[in-house]
């Protein structure tokens, strides 16, 4: 877009690719995230001394922190994202479910709000029927979530979920949902401008997860037809228009037996946004910036066309069997290329992957006219990918693409856990 860009970084990321490529960079603190990437005064100082107009929060750290969005706006800068009010509402999963229910969006059956004590949890679980899932109201990253298969497991699940939620989020409010046995995770990408226009860019299937963390995502879903997508899209865009939502957002659903059930909304760009960009031919980040600048979308739902199929593999710096993080120095780096291959990567030969942050280091995205072609392209690209010096999840993805069930699109959210256990 021709907009000069300032990168911020901790001392651990001084050599990072984004720091090297940005027009300017500012160090905002030591490695520990609370002293750098979560340090709001340091971020605002960096914005002020460089004369920045706006802050894009990315998809980690403070990207769903309503207080940060408020502080940015209070300092006369533009926060590239939704209003603080909507970030706060959707950050509390109980409030999010209430809001969506009132707007006509179907939910996973569950408790109406937070559970005050174990006795109430027992009553609610009996009413819903086992198995149930205890979830943290402030949850994220798959933390604070515990399954109880039957009444004898409820007390332990209750205690563990609350303890994990307290430690991770400083908030131990929990609620209960029916634990679905074979759903797919299907989410809908939405953009809304400040003038009341809301459109969706179709669905992503993110069912391939380990410990509730996505590893491979597809657009569209092998399980959905255009009519089901259109119906879901109409419900969701109608709901967000009535809410007065602005900027990018994703509504996450579980999909089982032909029915959608809302679980949460992310009020930010998501890691897996490239698969949507590939099938819709849209640059979601530049759209976020245009919307934050007050521009109108300038297109309608009927202008959005879906072309072909896209798959993203998350390449993590992890050992592909035990999944322990593998920070270290990358000695050799070769990324695949060619038609329909996209790499969004932080890696280069000689870079150091620090031990302090999330282990995602690259995303490999392929796009092709049909899903079977995309899978072939993905196999070839994975074979070409060379990262030496650290271990990555590339070998796991190579195994997945060769699996007949994956090739048939025949999987649920539980599939990958079983696959990695084989
Ligand atoms: P987080 O915000 O921690 O990512 P989510 O509510 O998005 O939590 O759930 C993460 C994943 O956990 C979902 O994608 C799904 O795989 C699983 N999950 C969540 N709720 C349920 C449920 N009621 N039944 C079965 N699986 C669920």
PDB file of N, CA, C and O and ligand atoms in Angstrom, residues 93 108 133 135 139-143 145 177-180 183 185 209 212 252 254 263-264 413, ligand 1:
ATOM      1  N   UNK A  93     -16.168 -15.499  26.644  1.00  0.00           N
ATOM      2  CA  UNK A  93     -16.902 -16.441  25.789  1.00  0.00           C
ATOM      3  C   UNK A  93     -18.355 -16.581  26.200  1.00  0.00           C
ATOM      4  O   UNK A  93     -19.212 -16.909  25.372  1.00  0.00           O
ATOM      5  N   UNK A 108     -23.667 -24.311  20.703  1.00  0.00           N
ATOM      6  CA  UNK A 108     -23.516 -25.644  21.291  1.00  0.00           C
ATOM      7  C   UNK A 108     -24.347 -25.631  22.577  1.00  0.00           C
ATOM      8  O   UNK A 108     -24.250 -24.682  23.353  1.00  0.00           O
ATOM      9  N   UNK A 133     -17.951 -30.742  28.392  1.00  0.00           N
ATOM     10  CA  UNK A 133     -16.669 -30.050  28.350  1.00  0.00           C
ATOM     11  C   UNK A 133     -16.773 -28.840  29.266  1.00  0.00           C
ATOM     12  O   UNK A 133     -17.714 -28.045  29.131  1.00  0.00           O
ATOM     13  N   UNK A 135     -15.251 -25.323  30.183  1.00  0.00           N
ATOM     14  CA  UNK A 135     -14.443 -24.346  29.439  1.00  0.00           C
ATOM     15  C   UNK A 135     -14.299 -23.049  30.217  1.00  0.00           C
ATOM     16  O   UNK A 135     -15.230 -22.614  30.895  1.00  0.00           O
ATOM     17  N   UNK A 139     -11.052 -18.209  28.077  1.00  0.00           N
ATOM     18  CA  UNK A 139     -10.158 -19.173  27.417  1.00  0.00           C
ATOM     19  C   UNK A 139      -9.573 -18.724  26.095  1.00  0.00           C
ATOM     20  O   UNK A 139     -10.065 -17.821  25.436  1.00  0.00           O
ATOM     21  N   UNK A 140      -8.498 -19.397  25.717  1.00  0.00           N
ATOM     22  CA  UNK A 140      -7.821 -19.165  24.437  1.00  0.00           C
ATOM     23  C   UNK A 140      -6.669 -20.139  24.354  1.00  0.00           C
ATOM     24  O   UNK A 140      -6.171 -20.604  25.385  1.00  0.00           O
ATOM     25  N   UNK A 141      -6.280 -20.476  23.125  1.00  0.00           N
ATOM     26  CA  UNK A 141      -5.136 -21.374  22.954  1.00  0.00           C
ATOM     27  C   UNK A 141      -5.384 -22.767  23.506  1.00  0.00           C
ATOM     28  O   UNK A 141      -4.447 -23.497  23.799  1.00  0.00           O
ATOM     29  N   UNK A 142      -6.658 -23.137  23.616  1.00  0.00           N
ATOM     30  CA  UNK A 142      -6.987 -24.490  24.079  1.00  0.00           C
ATOM     31  C   UNK A 142      -6.779 -24.703  25.576  1.00  0.00           C
ATOM     32  O   UNK A 142      -6.906 -25.818  26.069  1.00  0.00           O
ATOM     33  N   UNK A 143      -6.488 -23.624  26.311  1.00  0.00           N
ATOM     34  CA  UNK A 143      -6.252 -23.805  27.749  1.00  0.00           C
ATOM     35  C   UNK A 143      -7.531 -23.608  28.558  1.00  0.00           C
ATOM     36  O   UNK A 143      -8.446 -22.907  28.134  1.00  0.00           O
ATOM     37  N   UNK A 145      -9.626 -26.072  29.360  1.00  0.00           N
ATOM     38  CA  UNK A 145     -10.701 -26.876  28.774  1.00  0.00           C
ATOM     39  C   UNK A 145     -10.526 -28.313  29.225  1.00  0.00           C
ATOM     40  O   UNK A 145      -9.464 -28.896  29.009  1.00  0.00           O
ATOM     41  N   UNK A 177     -20.281 -27.072  28.216  1.00  0.00           N
ATOM     42  CA  UNK A 177     -20.910 -27.343  26.916  1.00  0.00           C
ATOM     43  C   UNK A 177     -21.017 -28.851  26.729  1.00  0.00           C
ATOM     44  O   UNK A 177     -20.193 -29.601  27.256  1.00  0.00           O
ATOM     45  N   UNK A 178     -21.977 -29.270  25.925  1.00  0.00           N
ATOM     46  CA  UNK A 178     -21.996 -30.667  25.490  1.00  0.00           C
ATOM     47  C   UNK A 178     -20.707 -30.916  24.730  1.00  0.00           C
ATOM     48  O   UNK A 178     -20.271 -30.073  23.937  1.00  0.00           O
ATOM     49  N   UNK A 179     -20.048 -32.060  24.985  1.00  0.00           N
ATOM     50  CA  UNK A 179     -18.817 -32.391  24.274  1.00  0.00           C
ATOM     51  C   UNK A 179     -19.202 -33.204  23.044  1.00  0.00           C
ATOM     52  O   UNK A 179     -19.626 -34.358  23.153  1.00  0.00           O
ATOM     53  N   UNK A 180     -19.078 -32.586  21.874  1.00  0.00           N
ATOM     54  CA  UNK A 180     -19.516 -33.257  20.643  1.00  0.00           C
ATOM     55  C   UNK A 180     -18.495 -34.336  20.263  1.00  0.00           C
ATOM     56  O   UNK A 180     -17.292 -34.137  20.390  1.00  0.00           O
ATOM     57  N   UNK A 183     -17.404 -33.667  15.654  1.00  0.00           N
ATOM     58  CA  UNK A 183     -17.638 -32.447  14.866  1.00  0.00           C
ATOM     59  C   UNK A 183     -16.432 -32.078  14.019  1.00  0.00           C
ATOM     60  O   UNK A 183     -15.322 -32.561  14.243  1.00  0.00           O
ATOM     61  N   UNK A 185     -14.384 -28.508  12.905  1.00  0.00           N
ATOM     62  CA  UNK A 185     -14.252 -27.088  13.259  1.00  0.00           C
ATOM     63  C   UNK A 185     -14.320 -26.308  11.947  1.00  0.00           C
ATOM     64  O   UNK A 185     -13.438 -26.423  11.099  1.00  0.00           O
ATOM     65  N   UNK A 209      -6.384 -30.692  14.447  1.00  0.00           N
ATOM     66  CA  UNK A 209      -5.864 -30.031  15.641  1.00  0.00           C
ATOM     67  C   UNK A 209      -5.207 -31.046  16.553  1.00  0.00           C
ATOM     68  O   UNK A 209      -5.591 -32.204  16.600  1.00  0.00           O
ATOM     69  N   UNK A 212      -6.319 -29.110  20.830  1.00  0.00           N
ATOM     70  CA  UNK A 212      -7.173 -27.971  20.489  1.00  0.00           C
ATOM     71  C   UNK A 212      -6.418 -26.860  19.768  1.00  0.00           C
ATOM     72  O   UNK A 212      -6.880 -25.727  19.705  1.00  0.00           O
ATOM     73  N   UNK A 252     -16.297 -18.982  14.952  1.00  0.00           N
ATOM     74  CA  UNK A 252     -15.930 -20.395  14.953  1.00  0.00           C
ATOM     75  C   UNK A 252     -17.139 -21.250  15.331  1.00  0.00           C
ATOM     76  O   UNK A 252     -17.843 -20.945  16.293  1.00  0.00           O
ATOM     77  N   UNK A 254     -18.720 -25.498  15.562  1.00  0.00           N
ATOM     78  CA  UNK A 254     -18.581 -26.940  15.408  1.00  0.00           C
ATOM     79  C   UNK A 254     -19.699 -27.370  14.475  1.00  0.00           C
ATOM     80  O   UNK A 254     -20.821 -26.857  14.563  1.00  0.00           O
ATOM     81  N   UNK A 263     -19.071 -21.597  18.770  1.00  0.00           N
ATOM     82  CA  UNK A 263     -18.284 -21.743  20.008  1.00  0.00           C
ATOM     83  C   UNK A 263     -17.599 -20.451  20.427  1.00  0.00           C
ATOM     84  O   UNK A 263     -17.560 -20.127  21.596  1.00  0.00           O
ATOM     85  N   UNK A 264     -17.040 -19.688  19.487  1.00  0.00           N
ATOM     86  CA  UNK A 264     -16.444 -18.416  19.893  1.00  0.00           C
ATOM     87  C   UNK A 264     -16.175 -17.547  18.681  1.00  0.00           C
ATOM     88  O   UNK A 264     -16.231 -18.005  17.534  1.00  0.00           O
ATOM     89  N   UNK A 413     -12.505 -33.261  14.397  1.00  0.00           N
ATOM     90  CA  UNK A 413     -11.512 -32.600  15.269  1.00  0.00           C
ATOM     91  C   UNK A 413     -10.693 -33.609  16.072  1.00  0.00           C
ATOM     92  O   UNK A 413      -9.672 -33.254  16.638  1.00  0.00           O
TER      93      UNK A 413
HETATM   94  P1  LIG B   1      -9.788 -21.709  22.383  1.00  0.00           P
HETATM   95  O1  LIG B   1     -10.288 -20.293  22.422  1.00  0.00           O
HETATM   96  O2  LIG B   1      -9.007 -22.102  23.594  1.00  0.00           O
HETATM   97  O3  LIG B   1      -9.115 -22.048  21.090  1.00  0.00           O
HETATM   98  P2  LIG B   1     -12.327 -22.890  21.456  1.00  0.00           P
HETATM   99  O4  LIG B   1     -13.611 -22.662  22.127  1.00  0.00           O
HETATM  100  O5  LIG B   1     -12.065 -22.160  20.171  1.00  0.00           O
HETATM  101  O6  LIG B   1     -11.114 -22.620  22.490  1.00  0.00           O
HETATM  102  O7  LIG B   1     -12.140 -24.451  21.185  1.00  0.00           O
HETATM  103  C1  LIG B   1     -10.943 -24.967  20.636  1.00  0.00           C
HETATM  104  C2  LIG B   1     -11.197 -26.340  20.084  1.00  0.00           C
HETATM  105  O8  LIG B   1     -11.661 -27.236  21.114  1.00  0.00           O
HETATM  106  C3  LIG B   1     -12.274 -26.396  19.001  1.00  0.00           C
HETATM  107  O9  LIG B   1     -11.766 -26.086  17.736  1.00  0.00           O
HETATM  108  C4  LIG B   1     -12.691 -27.859  19.107  1.00  0.00           C
HETATM  109  O10 LIG B   1     -11.749 -28.689  18.463  1.00  0.00           O
HETATM  110  C5  LIG B   1     -12.619 -28.132  20.601  1.00  0.00           C
HETATM  111  N1  LIG B   1     -13.937 -27.887  21.243  1.00  0.00           N
HETATM  112  C6  LIG B   1     -14.386 -26.717  21.754  1.00  0.00           C
HETATM  113  N2  LIG B   1     -15.647 -26.843  22.235  1.00  0.00           N
HETATM  114  C7  LIG B   1     -16.009 -28.126  22.021  1.00  0.00           C
HETATM  115  C8  LIG B   1     -17.204 -28.927  22.278  1.00  0.00           C
HETATM  116  N3  LIG B   1     -18.267 -28.396  22.888  1.00  0.00           N
HETATM  117  N4  LIG B   1     -17.195 -30.235  21.906  1.00  0.00           N
HETATM  118  C9  LIG B   1     -16.112 -30.790  21.299  1.00  0.00           C
HETATM  119  N5  LIG B   1     -14.979 -30.118  21.041  1.00  0.00           N
HETATM  120  C10 LIG B   1     -14.910 -28.816  21.378  1.00  0.00           C
END
